[in-house]
Amino acid sequence: MNRVVDGWLQGVARLPTPNVDDRPAGESVELVVIHNISLPPGEYGRRNVQALFTNALDPRAHPFFAAVAGARVSAHLLIERDGTVTQFAPFDRRAWHAGVSEFDGRPRCNDFSVGIELEGTDATPYTSAQYETLAQIAAELCHAYPMLAPDAVVGHSDVAPGRKSDPGIAFDWPMLRSLVRYFLEVRPA
Ligand SMILES: [Zn+2]
């Protein structure tokens, strides 16, 4: 995976979102929050997620969109089904993905986390390309942000239990954890 330079993953598409602001003073990246999204749910590769995160989703294009268009949300990264990565915000700034949330007794996870969206649904198996790309990125983030521990990669459902269910029952945590360990070991210095 490409390195992180000035908060941006090298070699991936950039689509800057207006839904971003500064992290509070003193906050860095100490957590990765995994989400899923697809618009409409279960339909892939239509670039509607990219539209949502840049406030360009047409609320009239699908009945489901009326409820989410204008939500002013974002994530740092989207990983599509084929592993294609788009970055919407630099990791040094705060994306708006976790909402009301708490990790290890600390509220407001957006302040100190990177948000990564996997194109998908809670119950649909994710693709090998998504796991491999996600794990490589997590390993790179651990190197770029020393306060981020490899185990501090969690689901939205972990930081907003009862309110959020993503990445869902289909997400294979043991697979992700072993892949992150693998990429941390093989990563050249
Ligand atoms: Zn989520």
Short mmCIF file of C-alpha atoms and ligand atoms in Angstrom, two decimals:
data_model
loop_
_atom_site.label_atom_id
_atom_site.label_comp_id
_atom_site.label_asym_id
_atom_site.label_seq_id
_atom_site.Cartn_x
_atom_site.Cartn_y
_atom_site.Cartn_z
CA MET A 1 0.00 0.00 0.00
CA ASN A 2 1.09 3.53 -0.66
CA ARG A 3 2.44 5.69 2.10
CA VAL A 4 0.68 8.53 3.91
CA VAL A 5 2.09 11.97 3.08
CA ASP A 6 0.66 15.09 4.70
CA GLY A 7 -2.45 13.19 5.71
CA TRP A 8 -3.17 11.77 2.26
CA LEU A 9 -2.70 8.22 1.01
CA GLN A 10 -0.53 8.38 -2.06
CA GLY A 11 -1.78 6.92 -5.32
CA VAL A 12 -5.51 6.91 -4.57
CA ALA A 13 -8.29 9.13 -5.90
CA ARG A 14 -8.98 12.31 -3.93
CA LEU A 15 -12.44 13.83 -3.73
CA PRO A 16 -12.29 16.55 -1.08
CA THR A 17 -15.42 16.88 1.04
CA PRO A 18 -16.68 20.11 2.60
CA ASN A 19 -17.94 18.02 5.54
CA VAL A 20 -14.72 18.22 7.52
CA ASP A 21 -13.14 20.43 10.16
CA ASP A 22 -10.10 20.57 12.40
CA ARG A 23 -9.53 18.03 15.12
CA PRO A 24 -9.55 19.60 18.58
CA ALA A 25 -6.13 20.84 19.70
CA GLY A 26 -3.92 17.98 20.80
CA GLU A 27 -5.99 15.24 19.15
CA SER A 28 -4.36 12.85 16.70
CA VAL A 29 -5.33 9.53 15.13
CA GLU A 30 -5.78 6.89 17.84
CA LEU A 31 -8.66 4.86 16.41
CA VAL A 32 -10.00 3.54 13.11
CA VAL A 33 -13.78 3.16 12.81
CA ILE A 34 -15.07 0.76 10.13
CA HIS A 35 -18.44 1.45 8.53
CA ASN A 36 -20.47 0.20 5.61
CA ILE A 37 -22.57 2.11 3.13
CA SER A 38 -24.26 1.58 -0.21
CA LEU A 39 -26.76 3.83 -1.99
CA PRO A 40 -29.33 2.52 -2.52
CA PRO A 41 -28.59 -0.25 0.00
CA GLY A 42 -27.11 -3.29 -1.73
CA GLU A 43 -26.40 -1.52 -5.03
CA TYR A 44 -22.76 -0.92 -5.81
CA GLY A 45 -20.47 1.08 -8.05
CA ARG A 46 -22.90 3.92 -8.78
CA ARG A 47 -20.86 6.72 -7.24
CA ASN A 48 -23.79 7.75 -5.07
CA VAL A 49 -21.65 7.49 -1.93
CA GLN A 50 -19.14 9.85 -3.47
CA ALA A 51 -22.04 12.19 -4.21
CA LEU A 52 -23.36 11.96 -0.65
CA PHE A 53 -19.99 12.82 0.88
CA THR A 54 -19.65 15.87 -1.36
CA ASN A 55 -23.24 17.09 -0.77
CA ALA A 56 -24.13 16.32 -4.40
CA LEU A 57 -26.60 13.44 -3.98
CA ASP A 58 -29.85 14.14 -5.82
CA PRO A 59 -32.67 13.49 -3.33
CA ARG A 60 -35.08 12.86 -6.22
CA ALA A 61 -32.99 10.17 -7.90
CA HIS A 62 -34.19 7.36 -5.60
CA PRO A 63 -36.79 7.19 -2.80
CA PHE A 64 -34.08 6.19 -0.33
CA PHE A 65 -31.96 9.23 -1.13
CA ALA A 66 -34.46 11.76 0.20
CA ALA A 67 -33.74 10.56 3.74
CA VAL A 68 -29.95 10.85 3.48
CA ALA A 69 -29.27 13.67 1.03
CA GLY A 70 -28.28 16.80 2.91
CA ALA A 71 -27.03 14.82 5.89
CA ARG A 72 -23.62 16.57 5.79
CA VAL A 73 -21.59 13.47 6.54
CA SER A 74 -18.24 12.20 5.40
CA ALA A 75 -15.54 9.63 5.98
CA HIS A 76 -11.84 9.75 5.33
CA LEU A 77 -11.95 6.79 2.95
CA LEU A 78 -14.32 4.70 0.87
CA ILE A 79 -13.26 1.21 -0.23
CA GLU A 80 -15.45 -0.07 -3.06
CA ARG A 81 -16.21 -3.73 -3.76
CA ASP A 82 -13.23 -4.05 -6.12
CA GLY A 83 -10.88 -2.43 -3.62
CA THR A 84 -10.88 1.00 -5.27
CA VAL A 85 -10.06 3.65 -2.67
CA THR A 86 -11.27 7.25 -2.60
CA GLN A 87 -10.04 9.69 0.05
CA PHE A 88 -12.38 12.52 1.01
CA ALA A 89 -10.51 14.17 3.88
CA PRO A 90 -6.91 14.26 5.08
CA PHE A 91 -6.34 12.08 8.13
CA ASP A 92 -5.11 15.09 10.10
CA ARG A 93 -8.55 16.66 9.91
CA ARG A 94 -11.84 15.49 11.41
CA ALA A 95 -14.35 13.72 9.16
CA TRP A 96 -17.99 13.41 10.23
CA HIS A 97 -18.73 9.68 10.40
CA ALA A 98 -19.19 8.32 13.92
CA GLY A 99 -21.84 10.63 15.39
CA VAL A 100 -22.64 10.12 19.06
CA SER A 101 -20.03 7.58 20.06
CA GLU A 102 -17.63 6.41 22.73
CA PHE A 103 -14.43 4.35 22.75
CA ASP A 104 -12.74 3.25 25.94
CA GLY A 105 -14.70 5.82 27.92
CA ARG A 106 -13.86 8.65 25.52
CA PRO A 107 -16.79 10.36 23.78
CA ARG A 108 -16.85 11.98 20.31
CA CYS A 109 -14.83 9.41 18.37
CA ASN A 110 -14.65 11.69 15.34
CA ASP A 111 -12.15 13.81 17.31
CA PHE A 112 -9.50 11.08 17.35
CA SER A 113 -10.43 8.57 14.66
CA VAL A 114 -10.14 7.80 10.98
CA GLY A 115 -13.44 6.73 9.41
CA ILE A 116 -13.33 4.09 6.68
CA GLU A 117 -16.44 3.14 4.73
CA LEU A 118 -16.67 -0.23 3.03
CA GLU A 119 -19.11 -0.37 0.17
CA GLY A 120 -21.56 -3.00 1.36
CA THR A 121 -24.32 -3.97 3.75
CA ASP A 122 -24.32 -5.59 7.18
CA ALA A 123 -25.27 -9.04 5.86
CA THR A 124 -23.43 -9.27 2.53
CA PRO A 125 -19.96 -10.83 2.65
CA TYR A 126 -17.26 -8.28 1.92
CA THR A 127 -14.80 -8.97 -0.89
CA SER A 128 -11.24 -10.19 -0.58
CA ALA A 129 -10.12 -6.98 -2.27
CA GLN A 130 -11.82 -4.96 0.46
CA TYR A 131 -10.20 -6.92 3.31
CA GLU A 132 -6.77 -6.77 1.74
CA THR A 133 -6.98 -3.05 0.98
CA LEU A 134 -8.41 -2.21 4.40
CA ALA A 135 -5.72 -4.20 6.20
CA GLN A 136 -2.92 -2.59 4.19
CA ILE A 137 -4.30 0.86 4.92
CA ALA A 138 -4.67 0.07 8.63
CA ALA A 139 -1.03 -1.04 8.72
CA GLU A 140 0.07 2.16 6.97
CA LEU A 141 -1.94 4.27 9.40
CA CYS A 142 -0.27 2.52 12.35
CA HIS A 143 3.08 3.59 10.96
CA ALA A 144 2.03 7.12 10.10
CA TYR A 145 0.27 7.72 13.44
CA PRO A 146 2.24 6.19 16.33
CA MET A 147 -0.65 6.73 18.76
CA LEU A 148 -2.73 4.27 16.71
CA ALA A 149 -2.42 0.70 18.00
CA PRO A 150 -3.16 -2.19 15.62
CA ASP A 151 -5.98 -3.37 17.89
CA ALA A 152 -7.66 0.04 17.85
CA VAL A 153 -9.53 -0.80 14.65
CA VAL A 154 -13.19 -1.20 15.57
CA GLY A 155 -16.66 -1.16 14.07
CA HIS A 156 -19.14 1.68 14.17
CA SER A 157 -21.32 -0.77 16.13
CA ASP A 158 -18.59 -0.95 18.79
CA VAL A 159 -18.51 2.80 19.41
CA ALA A 160 -22.25 3.40 18.98
CA PRO A 161 -23.81 0.17 20.28
CA GLY A 162 -27.59 -0.07 19.97
CA ARG A 163 -27.61 2.85 17.54
CA LYS A 164 -25.41 1.52 14.74
CA SER A 165 -24.91 -2.01 13.40
CA ASP A 166 -22.23 -1.55 10.76
CA PRO A 167 -20.02 -3.10 9.50
CA GLY A 168 -22.43 -5.87 10.46
CA ILE A 169 -22.59 -9.60 10.97
CA ALA A 170 -20.94 -10.25 7.60
CA PHE A 171 -17.69 -8.59 8.67
CA ASP A 172 -14.92 -11.09 9.40
CA TRP A 173 -12.94 -9.55 12.27
CA PRO A 174 -10.48 -12.46 12.72
CA MET A 175 -9.64 -12.22 9.00
CA LEU A 176 -9.04 -8.48 9.26
CA ARG A 177 -6.90 -8.79 12.40
CA SER A 178 -4.70 -11.48 10.88
CA LEU A 179 -4.28 -9.50 7.66
CA VAL A 180 -3.32 -6.34 9.57
CA ARG A 181 -0.70 -8.33 11.51
CA TYR A 182 0.59 -9.76 8.25
CA PHE A 183 0.93 -6.37 6.57
CA LEU A 184 2.62 -4.88 9.64
CA GLU A 185 5.21 -7.67 9.48
CA VAL A 186 5.93 -7.59 5.75
CA ARG A 187 5.87 -3.82 5.38
CA PRO A 188 9.31 -2.60 4.28
CA ALA A 189 10.85 0.07 6.50
ZN ZN B 1 -21.35 3.75 10.23
#
